[in-house]
Amino acid sequence: MAEKQSPDRTDDNVTLDAADDRWEWRRRIRENPRKLLFYRIGVGVLGGLLLVAAPLTGWLPGPGGIPLFIAGLAVLASEFEWAQRLLYRVKDWVKALTAWTGKQPGWLKGLGTVALSGCVAVGVWLYLAVLGVPGWLPDSWESFLYKVPLLD
């Protein structure tokens, strides 16, 4: 069984080499320079849009900024080596952070969870204070939210 090789991290090319490509359909695209140009433009535009959308949606409640940033970087890394190197750095940073948080005592993890929950609650409150309570919420929720300071 052939061993799966990872792309070369030391290569300084702007584009991925054909040998670095895992998929046959992309190798066929690389055979035609015109198809390759349109494909690269499409990958760049899609990845760029996801990167631009990340900070624009990061402040909204729910998953927004970080997952979109990682998705945009992954799309760009499929074609551009500079993005691939950056994605490897982000992955290494996340692994180190995960290992560090795993070593912390339970009380500190609990305190971090409470602090994060408080930040999310304040963020939602500020969002509702600025934009108002949406009318599509159930009446019972709206009547409760209108009792909260600055949401009336």
mmCIF file of C-alpha atoms in Angstrom:
data_model
loop_
_atom_site.group_PDB
_atom_site.id
_atom_site.type_symbol
_atom_site.label_atom_id
_atom_site.label_comp_id
_atom_site.label_asym_id
_atom_site.label_seq_id
_atom_site.Cartn_x
_atom_site.Cartn_y
_atom_site.Cartn_z
ATOM 1 C CA MET A 1 0.000 0.000 0.000
ATOM 2 C CA ALA A 2 1.428 3.372 -0.983
ATOM 3 C CA GLU A 3 2.087 5.795 1.832
ATOM 4 C CA LYS A 4 0.116 9.043 1.633
ATOM 5 C CA GLN A 5 2.486 11.966 1.286
ATOM 6 C CA SER A 6 1.730 15.438 2.511
ATOM 7 C CA PRO A 7 2.518 18.467 0.347
ATOM 8 C CA ASP A 8 6.029 19.840 0.596
ATOM 9 C CA ARG A 9 6.136 22.623 3.213
ATOM 10 C CA THR A 10 9.513 23.956 2.051
ATOM 11 C CA ASP A 11 8.550 24.803 -1.529
ATOM 12 C CA ASP A 12 8.367 28.575 -2.136
ATOM 13 C CA ASN A 13 6.300 28.469 -5.334
ATOM 14 C CA VAL A 14 3.177 30.594 -5.449
ATOM 15 C CA THR A 15 1.109 27.735 -6.889
ATOM 16 C CA LEU A 16 0.842 24.113 -5.928
ATOM 17 C CA ASP A 17 2.864 21.703 -8.030
ATOM 18 C CA ALA A 18 1.053 18.957 -9.919
ATOM 19 C CA ALA A 19 2.813 16.394 -7.725
ATOM 20 C CA ASP A 20 1.337 18.098 -4.652
ATOM 21 C CA ASP A 21 -2.205 17.750 -5.992
ATOM 22 C CA ARG A 22 -4.289 14.919 -4.532
ATOM 23 C CA TRP A 23 -7.165 14.969 -7.036
ATOM 24 C CA GLU A 24 -7.164 13.699 -10.592
ATOM 25 C CA TRP A 25 -9.779 16.241 -11.803
ATOM 26 C CA ARG A 26 -7.494 19.117 -10.761
ATOM 27 C CA ARG A 27 -4.553 17.526 -12.531
ATOM 28 C CA ARG A 28 -6.677 17.480 -15.719
ATOM 29 C CA ILE A 29 -7.481 21.174 -15.239
ATOM 30 C CA ARG A 30 -3.765 21.918 -14.938
ATOM 31 C CA GLU A 31 -3.181 20.395 -18.379
ATOM 32 C CA ASN A 32 -5.125 23.244 -20.040
ATOM 33 C CA PRO A 33 -3.668 26.699 -19.230
ATOM 34 C CA ARG A 34 -6.944 28.467 -20.004
ATOM 35 C CA LYS A 35 -8.969 26.196 -17.696
ATOM 36 C CA LEU A 36 -6.287 26.607 -15.057
ATOM 37 C CA LEU A 37 -6.498 30.402 -15.260
ATOM 38 C CA PHE A 38 -10.275 30.408 -14.785
ATOM 39 C CA TYR A 39 -10.039 27.819 -12.020
ATOM 40 C CA ARG A 40 -7.397 29.823 -10.146
ATOM 41 C CA ILE A 41 -9.430 33.016 -10.503
ATOM 42 C CA GLY A 42 -12.491 31.189 -9.162
ATOM 43 C CA VAL A 43 -10.562 29.745 -6.218
ATOM 44 C CA GLY A 44 -9.062 33.148 -5.440
ATOM 45 C CA VAL A 45 -12.409 34.939 -5.606
ATOM 46 C CA LEU A 46 -14.236 32.334 -3.485
ATOM 47 C CA GLY A 47 -11.465 32.172 -0.887
ATOM 48 C CA GLY A 48 -11.179 35.962 -0.823
ATOM 49 C CA LEU A 49 -14.935 36.372 -0.339
ATOM 50 C CA LEU A 50 -14.874 33.967 2.589
ATOM 51 C CA LEU A 51 -11.937 35.839 4.146
ATOM 52 C CA VAL A 52 -13.714 39.187 3.704
ATOM 53 C CA ALA A 53 -16.942 37.755 5.148
ATOM 54 C CA ALA A 54 -15.138 36.504 8.262
ATOM 55 C CA PRO A 55 -14.689 39.855 10.066
ATOM 56 C CA LEU A 56 -18.022 41.111 8.753
ATOM 57 C CA THR A 57 -19.906 38.213 10.372
ATOM 58 C CA GLY A 58 -17.622 37.638 13.348
ATOM 59 C CA TRP A 59 -19.584 39.949 15.629
ATOM 60 C CA LEU A 60 -22.927 38.295 14.878
ATOM 61 C CA PRO A 61 -24.268 35.668 17.281
ATOM 62 C CA GLY A 62 -23.431 32.129 16.262
ATOM 63 C CA PRO A 63 -20.454 30.762 14.382
ATOM 64 C CA GLY A 64 -19.283 33.331 11.921
ATOM 65 C CA GLY A 65 -15.835 34.817 11.764
ATOM 66 C CA ILE A 66 -13.404 32.078 12.720
ATOM 67 C CA PRO A 67 -15.040 29.213 10.775
ATOM 68 C CA LEU A 68 -15.387 31.438 7.691
ATOM 69 C CA PHE A 69 -11.753 32.517 7.975
ATOM 70 C CA ILE A 70 -10.568 28.910 8.215
ATOM 71 C CA ALA A 71 -12.832 27.889 5.311
ATOM 72 C CA GLY A 72 -11.527 30.752 3.158
ATOM 73 C CA LEU A 73 -7.957 29.867 4.019
ATOM 74 C CA ALA A 74 -8.611 26.198 3.206
ATOM 75 C CA VAL A 75 -10.091 27.138 -0.187
ATOM 76 C CA LEU A 76 -7.077 29.320 -0.980
ATOM 77 C CA ALA A 77 -4.683 26.650 0.321
ATOM 78 C CA SER A 78 -6.091 24.220 -2.223
ATOM 79 C CA GLU A 79 -4.399 26.259 -4.948
ATOM 80 C CA PHE A 80 -1.872 28.689 -3.410
ATOM 81 C CA GLU A 81 1.140 27.574 -1.396
ATOM 82 C CA TRP A 82 1.355 30.793 0.651
ATOM 83 C CA ALA A 83 -2.162 30.074 1.929
ATOM 84 C CA GLN A 84 -1.222 26.453 2.538
ATOM 85 C CA ARG A 85 1.745 27.530 4.672
ATOM 86 C CA LEU A 86 -0.486 29.943 6.610
ATOM 87 C CA LEU A 87 -3.100 27.211 7.092
ATOM 88 C CA TYR A 88 -0.416 24.890 8.491
ATOM 89 C CA ARG A 89 0.595 27.633 10.959
ATOM 90 C CA VAL A 90 -3.020 28.124 12.043
ATOM 91 C CA LYS A 91 -3.487 24.359 12.473
ATOM 92 C CA ASP A 92 -0.277 24.114 14.531
ATOM 93 C CA TRP A 93 -1.419 27.046 16.693
ATOM 94 C CA VAL A 94 -4.832 25.436 17.283
ATOM 95 C CA LYS A 95 -3.168 22.120 18.227
ATOM 96 C CA ALA A 96 -0.867 23.906 20.689
ATOM 97 C CA LEU A 97 -3.779 25.845 22.179
ATOM 98 C CA THR A 98 -5.859 22.674 22.489
ATOM 99 C CA ALA A 99 -2.985 20.875 24.220
ATOM 100 C CA TRP A 100 -2.501 23.831 26.584
ATOM 101 C CA THR A 101 -6.175 24.074 27.530
ATOM 102 C CA GLY A 102 -6.329 20.298 28.051
ATOM 103 C CA LYS A 103 -3.640 20.588 30.738
ATOM 104 C CA GLN A 104 -5.513 23.237 32.759
ATOM 105 C CA PRO A 105 -7.363 22.326 35.965
ATOM 106 C CA GLY A 106 -11.124 21.823 35.874
ATOM 107 C CA TRP A 107 -11.912 24.950 37.899
ATOM 108 C CA LEU A 108 -10.048 27.129 35.396
ATOM 109 C CA LYS A 109 -11.871 25.510 32.455
ATOM 110 C CA GLY A 110 -15.171 26.154 34.244
ATOM 111 C CA LEU A 111 -14.202 29.777 34.898
ATOM 112 C CA GLY A 112 -13.309 30.183 31.227
ATOM 113 C CA THR A 113 -16.656 28.720 30.191
ATOM 114 C CA VAL A 114 -18.510 31.132 32.490
ATOM 115 C CA ALA A 115 -16.477 34.091 31.177
ATOM 116 C CA LEU A 116 -17.085 33.104 27.545
ATOM 117 C CA SER A 117 -20.807 32.637 28.202
ATOM 118 C CA GLY A 118 -20.912 36.081 29.803
ATOM 119 C CA CYS A 119 -19.184 37.630 26.794
ATOM 120 C CA VAL A 120 -21.670 35.974 24.434
ATOM 121 C CA ALA A 121 -24.599 37.189 26.564
ATOM 122 C CA VAL A 122 -23.247 40.762 26.560
ATOM 123 C CA GLY A 123 -22.682 40.536 22.805
ATOM 124 C CA VAL A 124 -26.262 39.400 22.173
ATOM 125 C CA TRP A 125 -27.555 42.122 24.514
ATOM 126 C CA LEU A 126 -25.552 44.806 22.670
ATOM 127 C CA TYR A 127 -26.731 43.446 19.328
ATOM 128 C CA LEU A 128 -30.367 43.671 20.453
ATOM 129 C CA ALA A 129 -29.805 47.104 22.038
ATOM 130 C CA VAL A 130 -28.446 48.515 18.772
ATOM 131 C CA LEU A 131 -30.709 46.782 16.245
ATOM 132 C CA GLY A 132 -33.774 46.229 18.417
ATOM 133 C CA VAL A 133 -35.728 43.103 19.257
ATOM 134 C CA PRO A 134 -36.663 41.282 16.030
ATOM 135 C CA GLY A 135 -40.366 40.957 15.372
ATOM 136 C CA TRP A 136 -40.139 37.328 14.277
ATOM 137 C CA LEU A 137 -39.474 36.123 17.843
ATOM 138 C CA PRO A 138 -42.364 34.510 19.734
ATOM 139 C CA ASP A 139 -44.476 37.000 21.708
ATOM 140 C CA SER A 140 -43.416 35.499 25.038
ATOM 141 C CA TRP A 141 -39.741 36.086 24.184
ATOM 142 C CA GLU A 142 -40.413 39.620 22.987
ATOM 143 C CA SER A 143 -42.306 40.512 26.165
ATOM 144 C CA PHE A 144 -39.412 39.119 28.246
ATOM 145 C CA LEU A 145 -36.751 40.944 26.219
ATOM 146 C CA TYR A 146 -38.575 44.273 26.468
ATOM 147 C CA LYS A 147 -38.130 44.041 30.260
ATOM 148 C CA VAL A 148 -34.331 43.915 29.855
ATOM 149 C CA PRO A 149 -32.629 47.345 30.271
ATOM 150 C CA LEU A 150 -31.984 49.253 27.009
ATOM 151 C CA LEU A 151 -34.164 46.861 24.973
ATOM 152 C CA ASP A 152 -37.485 48.614 25.503
#
